[in-house]
Amino acid sequence: MENILLIIHLLLALALIVVVLLQRSEGGGLGMGSGGGGTGVMTGRQAANALTRLTWGFAVAFLCTSVALTIISAERSGGGSVLDRLGSDLTAPPAANEPALPADGGSLLPPSVGGAPATPPRAD
């Protein structure tokens, strides 16, 4: 259910972007044309009204899916906060495949031979 709602949410977001870009701005922008009189099926004013209503419809549907996704994720989340889970993870012992830090606070670097710094060999 959550995946279907998320796909619908993403499609609504894309549709909302497209509809907003199709609207005619004051400067022309990506508008649906530059007037042209009333010889077509829809006049410029009717197209603007239709796009405005479509924008509102997509916006309301987008907000509804946002609220629904928030409710679904809140139901699936644990009872504690993120900080509570962070504190319990920090006090947990390291896993078997993770190296433990030395008890004396020493370095994890490999030891150097004869006090020389650990540098890679030359490529000669």
XYZ file of N, CA, C and O in Angstrom:
496
model
N 0.819 -1.190 0.000
C 0.000 0.000 0.000
C 0.866 1.258 0.000
O 0.568 2.212 -0.700
N 1.926 1.218 0.799
C 2.789 2.385 0.887
C 3.487 2.647 -0.440
O 3.638 3.806 -0.848
N 3.909 1.579 -1.130
C 4.591 1.765 -2.409
C 3.660 2.336 -3.464
O 4.065 3.200 -4.251
N 2.426 1.863 -3.487
C 1.462 2.390 -4.452
C 1.191 3.862 -4.179
O 1.154 4.686 -5.099
N 1.023 4.206 -2.913
C 0.774 5.593 -2.542
C 1.978 6.473 -2.876
O 1.819 7.622 -3.315
N 3.172 5.937 -2.698
C 4.382 6.696 -3.029
C 4.497 6.934 -4.530
O 4.876 8.030 -4.965
N 4.142 5.940 -5.342
C 4.173 6.113 -6.799
C 3.148 7.166 -7.230
O 3.441 8.032 -8.064
N 1.951 7.111 -6.651
C 0.932 8.113 -6.950
C 1.421 9.500 -6.551
O 1.233 10.486 -7.275
N 2.080 9.590 -5.408
C 2.613 10.854 -4.912
C 3.646 11.424 -5.884
O 3.624 12.627 -6.195
N 4.534 10.588 -6.377
C 5.560 11.053 -7.318
C 4.940 11.470 -8.654
O 5.363 12.472 -9.249
N 3.950 10.718 -9.126
C 3.281 11.098 -10.369
C 2.527 12.421 -10.213
O 2.512 13.249 -11.132
N 1.919 12.629 -9.061
C 1.249 13.909 -8.809
C 2.249 15.060 -8.781
O 1.957 16.151 -9.271
N 3.429 14.809 -8.210
C 4.450 15.857 -8.176
C 4.887 16.229 -9.591
O 5.010 17.414 -9.924
N 5.109 15.226 -10.431
C 5.494 15.506 -11.818
C 4.378 16.225 -12.572
O 4.634 17.172 -13.329
N 3.141 15.795 -12.380
C 2.008 16.443 -13.053
C 1.855 17.885 -12.585
O 1.569 18.777 -13.393
N 2.070 18.117 -11.311
C 1.976 19.476 -10.777
C 3.050 20.374 -11.383
O 2.784 21.527 -11.739
N 4.254 19.849 -11.539
C 5.328 20.622 -12.159
C 4.976 20.975 -13.600
O 5.145 22.116 -14.036
N 4.475 19.997 -14.345
C 4.129 20.226 -15.751
C 3.011 21.264 -15.877
O 3.094 22.183 -16.700
N 1.985 21.145 -15.055
C 0.847 22.070 -15.140
C 1.274 23.482 -14.763
O 0.855 24.457 -15.398
N 2.136 23.617 -13.776
C 2.598 24.952 -13.383
C 3.447 25.566 -14.495
O 3.335 26.758 -14.785
N 4.277 24.742 -15.145
C 5.097 25.279 -16.226
C 4.279 25.629 -17.468
O 4.686 26.479 -18.259
N 3.133 24.997 -17.664
C 2.286 25.306 -18.808
C 1.531 26.624 -18.655
O 1.111 27.224 -19.635
N 1.353 27.071 -17.442
C 0.589 28.295 -17.216
C 1.349 29.493 -17.740
O 2.574 29.545 -17.710
N 0.602 30.440 -18.185
C 1.200 31.638 -18.752
C 1.575 32.591 -17.623
O 0.750 32.973 -16.800
N 2.820 32.976 -17.619
C 3.273 33.916 -16.596
C 3.172 35.333 -17.151
O 2.839 35.551 -18.310
N 3.507 36.299 -16.334
C 3.447 37.689 -16.776
C 4.482 37.971 -17.852
O 4.273 38.792 -18.722
N 5.619 37.272 -17.792
C 6.670 37.516 -18.761
C 6.617 36.595 -19.964
O 7.516 36.599 -20.785
N 5.611 35.780 -20.090
C 5.530 34.866 -21.225
C 5.909 33.466 -20.803
O 5.106 32.559 -20.866
N 7.137 33.267 -20.347
C 7.603 31.983 -19.839
C 7.358 30.837 -20.799
O 7.561 30.943 -21.992
N 6.892 29.735 -20.293
C 6.570 28.572 -21.100
C 5.071 28.496 -21.363
O 4.501 27.434 -21.450
N 4.436 29.635 -21.473
C 2.981 29.706 -21.590
C 2.438 28.933 -22.776
O 3.160 28.499 -23.660
N 1.111 28.787 -22.801
C 0.452 27.982 -23.826
C 0.256 28.741 -25.126
O -0.499 28.346 -25.981
N 0.867 29.799 -25.327
C 0.705 30.553 -26.554
C 0.567 32.020 -26.226
O 0.477 32.421 -25.084
N 0.507 32.803 -27.258
C 0.453 34.246 -27.016
C -0.865 34.805 -27.510
O -0.911 35.556 -28.476
N -1.925 34.428 -26.889
C -3.220 34.986 -27.258
C -3.825 34.255 -28.432
O -4.166 33.094 -28.349
N -3.973 34.916 -29.534
C -4.480 34.281 -30.729
C -5.988 34.384 -30.891
O -6.556 33.736 -31.752
N -6.665 35.159 -30.088
C -8.099 35.341 -30.253
C -8.906 34.150 -29.789
O -8.399 33.223 -29.176
N -10.172 34.143 -30.148
C -11.072 33.093 -29.689
C -11.471 32.133 -30.794
O -12.592 31.650 -30.804
N -10.620 31.845 -31.760
C -10.995 30.978 -32.870
C -10.845 29.508 -32.535
O -11.386 28.673 -33.228
N -10.125 29.174 -31.494
C -9.920 27.775 -31.136
C -11.048 27.252 -30.276
O -12.096 27.882 -30.096
N -10.830 26.058 -29.750
C -11.831 25.437 -28.886
C -11.946 26.202 -27.577
O -13.039 26.445 -27.078
N -10.782 26.584 -27.016
C -10.779 27.322 -25.756
C -10.094 28.667 -25.963
O -9.076 28.751 -26.644
N -10.653 29.694 -25.390
C -9.977 30.988 -25.438
C -8.862 30.990 -24.406
O -8.732 30.063 -23.589
N -8.052 32.030 -24.435
C -6.951 32.131 -23.487
C -7.416 32.168 -22.047
O -6.809 31.578 -21.161
N -8.533 32.848 -21.822
C -9.060 32.961 -20.458
C -9.593 31.621 -19.961
O -9.390 31.241 -18.817
N -10.275 30.864 -20.832
C -10.793 29.556 -20.437
C -9.666 28.576 -20.168
O -9.747 27.761 -19.242
N -8.594 28.648 -20.951
C -7.445 27.770 -20.725
C -6.778 28.094 -19.404
O -6.353 27.196 -18.669
N -6.691 29.381 -19.082
C -6.095 29.775 -17.806
C -6.931 29.277 -16.637
O -6.394 28.797 -15.638
N -8.256 29.385 -16.765
C -9.134 28.890 -15.700
C -9.009 27.377 -15.547
O -8.980 26.851 -14.436
N -8.937 26.663 -16.669
C -8.813 25.203 -16.606
C -7.485 24.801 -15.974
O -7.440 23.888 -15.138
N -6.417 25.469 -16.354
C -5.113 25.140 -15.769
C -5.053 25.496 -14.290
O -4.421 24.795 -13.502
N -5.709 26.586 -13.903
C -5.736 26.962 -12.488
C -6.484 25.911 -11.676
O -6.023 25.490 -10.608
N -7.609 25.460 -12.188
C -8.377 24.426 -11.476
C -7.607 23.106 -11.431
O -7.625 22.399 -10.420
N -6.933 22.777 -12.525
C -6.133 21.555 -12.555
C -4.969 21.632 -11.561
O -4.654 20.656 -10.880
N -4.361 22.812 -11.480
C -3.273 23.008 -10.514
C -3.771 22.823 -9.091
O -3.123 22.155 -8.271
N -4.922 23.410 -8.784
C -5.491 23.255 -7.446
C -5.825 21.795 -7.147
O -5.579 21.304 -6.040
N -6.368 21.105 -8.126
C -6.709 19.687 -7.930
C -5.472 18.846 -7.656
O -5.465 18.013 -6.734
N -4.422 19.053 -8.464
C -3.179 18.313 -8.242
C -2.554 18.673 -6.897
O -2.002 17.818 -6.205
N -2.627 19.949 -6.515
C -2.038 20.377 -5.247
C -2.764 19.743 -4.059
O -2.123 19.270 -3.105
N -4.069 19.705 -4.119
C -4.847 19.101 -3.025
C -4.558 17.600 -2.945
O -4.354 17.037 -1.856
N -4.510 16.930 -4.102
C -4.210 15.494 -4.108
C -2.791 15.235 -3.602
O -2.544 14.280 -2.865
N -1.849 16.105 -3.964
C -0.468 15.968 -3.500
C -0.388 16.104 -1.978
O 0.295 15.320 -1.308
N -1.101 17.079 -1.433
C -1.090 17.258 0.019
C -1.762 16.080 0.729
O -1.309 15.654 1.800
N -2.825 15.550 0.145
C -3.490 14.383 0.752
C -2.574 13.164 0.771
O -2.510 12.445 1.779
N -1.859 12.921 -0.328
C -0.933 11.788 -0.335
C 0.225 12.031 0.619
O 0.741 11.082 1.218
N 0.649 13.290 0.777
C 1.710 13.594 1.744
C 1.272 13.255 3.161
O 2.028 12.635 3.928
N 0.054 13.648 3.513
C -0.462 13.360 4.856
C -0.629 11.857 5.049
O -0.270 11.304 6.101
N -1.122 11.171 4.029
C -1.311 9.721 4.136
C 0.032 9.002 4.299
O 0.151 8.084 5.115
N 1.046 9.421 3.556
C 2.373 8.810 3.700
C 2.960 9.087 5.083
O 3.639 8.228 5.664
N 2.719 10.269 5.611
C 3.203 10.596 6.959
C 2.527 9.718 7.999
O 3.181 9.212 8.926
N 1.231 9.506 7.866
C 0.507 8.666 8.825
C 0.993 7.224 8.745
O 1.211 6.570 9.773
N 1.190 6.719 7.534
C 1.661 5.337 7.374
C 3.051 5.168 7.974
O 3.332 4.192 8.671
N 3.943 6.131 7.729
C 5.299 5.999 8.277
C 5.312 6.159 9.794
O 6.130 5.547 10.479
N 4.390 6.960 10.352
C 4.320 7.117 11.808
C 3.828 5.835 12.466
O 4.276 5.480 13.564
N 2.930 5.124 11.794
C 2.442 3.865 12.356
C 3.524 2.791 12.354
O 3.571 1.945 13.235
N 4.385 2.825 11.355
C 5.435 1.813 11.254
C 6.666 2.122 12.101
O 7.499 1.249 12.310
N 6.802 3.350 12.558
C 7.991 3.712 13.324
C 7.908 3.157 14.742
O 6.836 2.835 15.244
N 9.050 3.083 15.393
C 9.093 2.594 16.767
C 8.564 3.634 17.731
O 8.309 4.784 17.379
N 8.409 3.224 18.982
C 7.865 4.129 19.978
C 8.849 5.184 20.450
O 8.460 6.250 20.872
N 10.144 4.902 20.384
C 11.137 5.844 20.883
C 11.581 6.829 19.827
O 11.233 6.736 18.657
N 12.355 7.794 20.266
C 12.867 8.783 19.328
C 14.161 8.292 18.695
O 14.732 7.276 19.092
N 14.636 9.031 17.721
C 15.877 8.678 17.047
C 17.052 8.785 18.016
O 17.973 7.974 17.996
N 17.019 9.765 18.910
C 18.106 9.934 19.866
C 18.169 8.772 20.851
O 19.251 8.376 21.283
N 17.019 8.214 21.213
C 17.025 7.046 22.089
C 17.691 5.863 21.409
O 18.471 5.126 22.019
N 17.399 5.684 20.132
C 18.034 4.589 19.393
C 19.513 4.846 19.179
O 20.314 3.926 19.167
N 19.918 6.096 19.027
C 21.336 6.427 18.871
C 22.106 6.084 20.141
O 23.199 5.539 20.080
N 21.548 6.408 21.290
C 22.224 6.119 22.549
C 22.418 4.640 22.778
O 23.448 4.200 23.286
N 21.461 3.817 22.392
C 21.591 2.376 22.587
C 22.596 1.780 21.611
O 23.267 0.812 21.915
N 22.725 2.365 20.415
C 23.701 1.864 19.450
C 25.127 2.186 19.874
O 26.052 1.431 19.606
N 25.319 3.317 20.545
C 26.674 3.708 20.940
C 27.202 2.841 22.077
O 28.405 2.632 22.191
N 26.325 2.332 22.923
C 26.777 1.534 24.053
C 26.865 0.053 23.715
O 27.319 -0.732 24.528
N 26.430 -0.344 22.533
C 26.461 -1.758 22.165
C 27.897 -2.194 21.883
O 28.708 -1.421 21.379
N 28.261 -3.446 22.218
C 29.613 -3.925 21.935
C 29.802 -4.090 20.427
O 28.835 -4.288 19.688
N 31.056 -4.015 19.944
C 31.277 -4.166 18.515
C 30.945 -5.578 18.052
O 31.044 -6.539 18.808
N 30.539 -5.686 16.802
C 30.199 -6.991 16.239
C 31.463 -7.815 16.051
O 32.591 -7.322 16.151
N 31.280 -9.100 15.770
C 32.425 -10.013 15.661
C 33.330 -9.670 14.488
O 34.541 -9.878 14.556
N 32.794 -9.109 13.405
C 33.628 -8.807 12.252
C 34.235 -7.410 12.285
O 34.973 -7.041 11.399
N 33.912 -6.602 13.293
C 34.492 -5.265 13.428
C 35.660 -5.304 14.408
O 35.581 -5.928 15.456
N 36.763 -4.627 14.077
C 37.893 -4.616 15.009
C 37.587 -3.755 16.228
O 36.939 -2.723 16.128
N 38.019 -4.210 17.374
C 37.835 -3.451 18.607
C 39.005 -2.481 18.779
O 40.121 -2.745 18.339
N 38.763 -1.348 19.416
C 39.835 -0.394 19.674
C 40.741 -0.938 20.769
O 40.292 -1.632 21.680
N 42.042 -0.643 20.695
C 42.948 -1.123 21.742
C 42.584 -0.527 23.102
O 42.165 0.621 23.192
N 42.760 -1.327 24.142
C 42.398 -0.902 25.498
C 43.314 0.206 26.008
O 42.903 1.051 26.782
N 44.580 0.222 25.568
C 45.520 1.228 26.060
C 45.429 2.546 25.309
O 46.192 3.470 25.568
N 44.499 2.647 24.352
C 44.328 3.892 23.605
C 45.365 4.052 22.516
O 45.547 5.149 21.998
N 46.065 2.986 22.134
C 47.106 3.052 21.112
C 46.530 3.202 19.722
O 45.330 3.290 19.511
N 47.431 3.214 18.771
C 47.058 3.422 17.387
C 46.649 2.106 16.734
O 47.108 1.032 17.117
N 45.799 2.186 15.736
C 45.405 1.015 14.970
C 46.289 0.820 13.739
O 46.076 -0.104 12.971
N 47.282 1.703 13.541
C 48.177 1.585 12.396
C 49.111 0.397 12.581
O 49.440 0.015 13.702
N 49.569 -0.207 11.479
C 50.516 -1.315 11.620
C 51.842 -0.819 12.197
O 52.230 0.323 11.972
N 52.526 -1.678 12.935
C 53.792 -1.228 13.537
C 54.857 -1.016 12.461
O 54.876 -1.681 11.432
N 55.727 -0.035 12.697
C 56.820 0.219 11.756
C 58.049 -0.568 12.191
O 58.248 -0.884 13.354
N 58.894 -0.903 11.231
C 60.091 -1.699 11.495
C 61.251 -0.765 11.809
O 61.576 0.134 11.039
N 61.891 -0.966 12.961
C 63.080 -0.201 13.321
C 62.830 1.273 13.531
O 63.737 2.070 13.339
N 61.660 1.681 13.844
C 61.381 3.086 14.115
C 61.216 3.927 12.858
O 61.011 5.121 12.943
N 61.338 3.308 11.663
C 61.158 4.055 10.416
C 59.664 4.293 10.183
O 58.833 3.494 10.589
N 59.336 5.409 9.542
C 57.920 5.668 9.279
C 57.359 4.650 8.290
O 58.072 4.132 7.441
N 56.095 4.361 8.411
C 55.443 3.400 7.528
C 55.102 4.092 6.206
O 54.132 4.827 6.111
N 55.947 3.917 5.203
C 55.719 4.490 3.883
C 55.659 3.365 2.862
O 56.279 2.315 3.043
N 54.965 3.564 1.787
C 54.910 2.527 0.773
C 56.259 2.385 0.049
O 57.027 3.344 -0.007
N 56.561 1.220 -0.478
C 57.839 1.049 -1.182
C 57.855 1.853 -2.465
O 56.830 2.159 -3.050
N 59.060 2.182 -2.919
C 59.208 2.951 -4.150
C 58.859 2.078 -5.342
O 58.983 0.860 -5.299
N 58.466 2.684 -6.430
C 58.013 1.942 -7.619
C 59.166 1.578 -8.539
O 58.937 1.182 -9.660
N 60.404 1.694 -8.138
C 61.566 1.405 -9.008
C 61.622 -0.034 -9.403
O 61.527 -0.976 -8.794
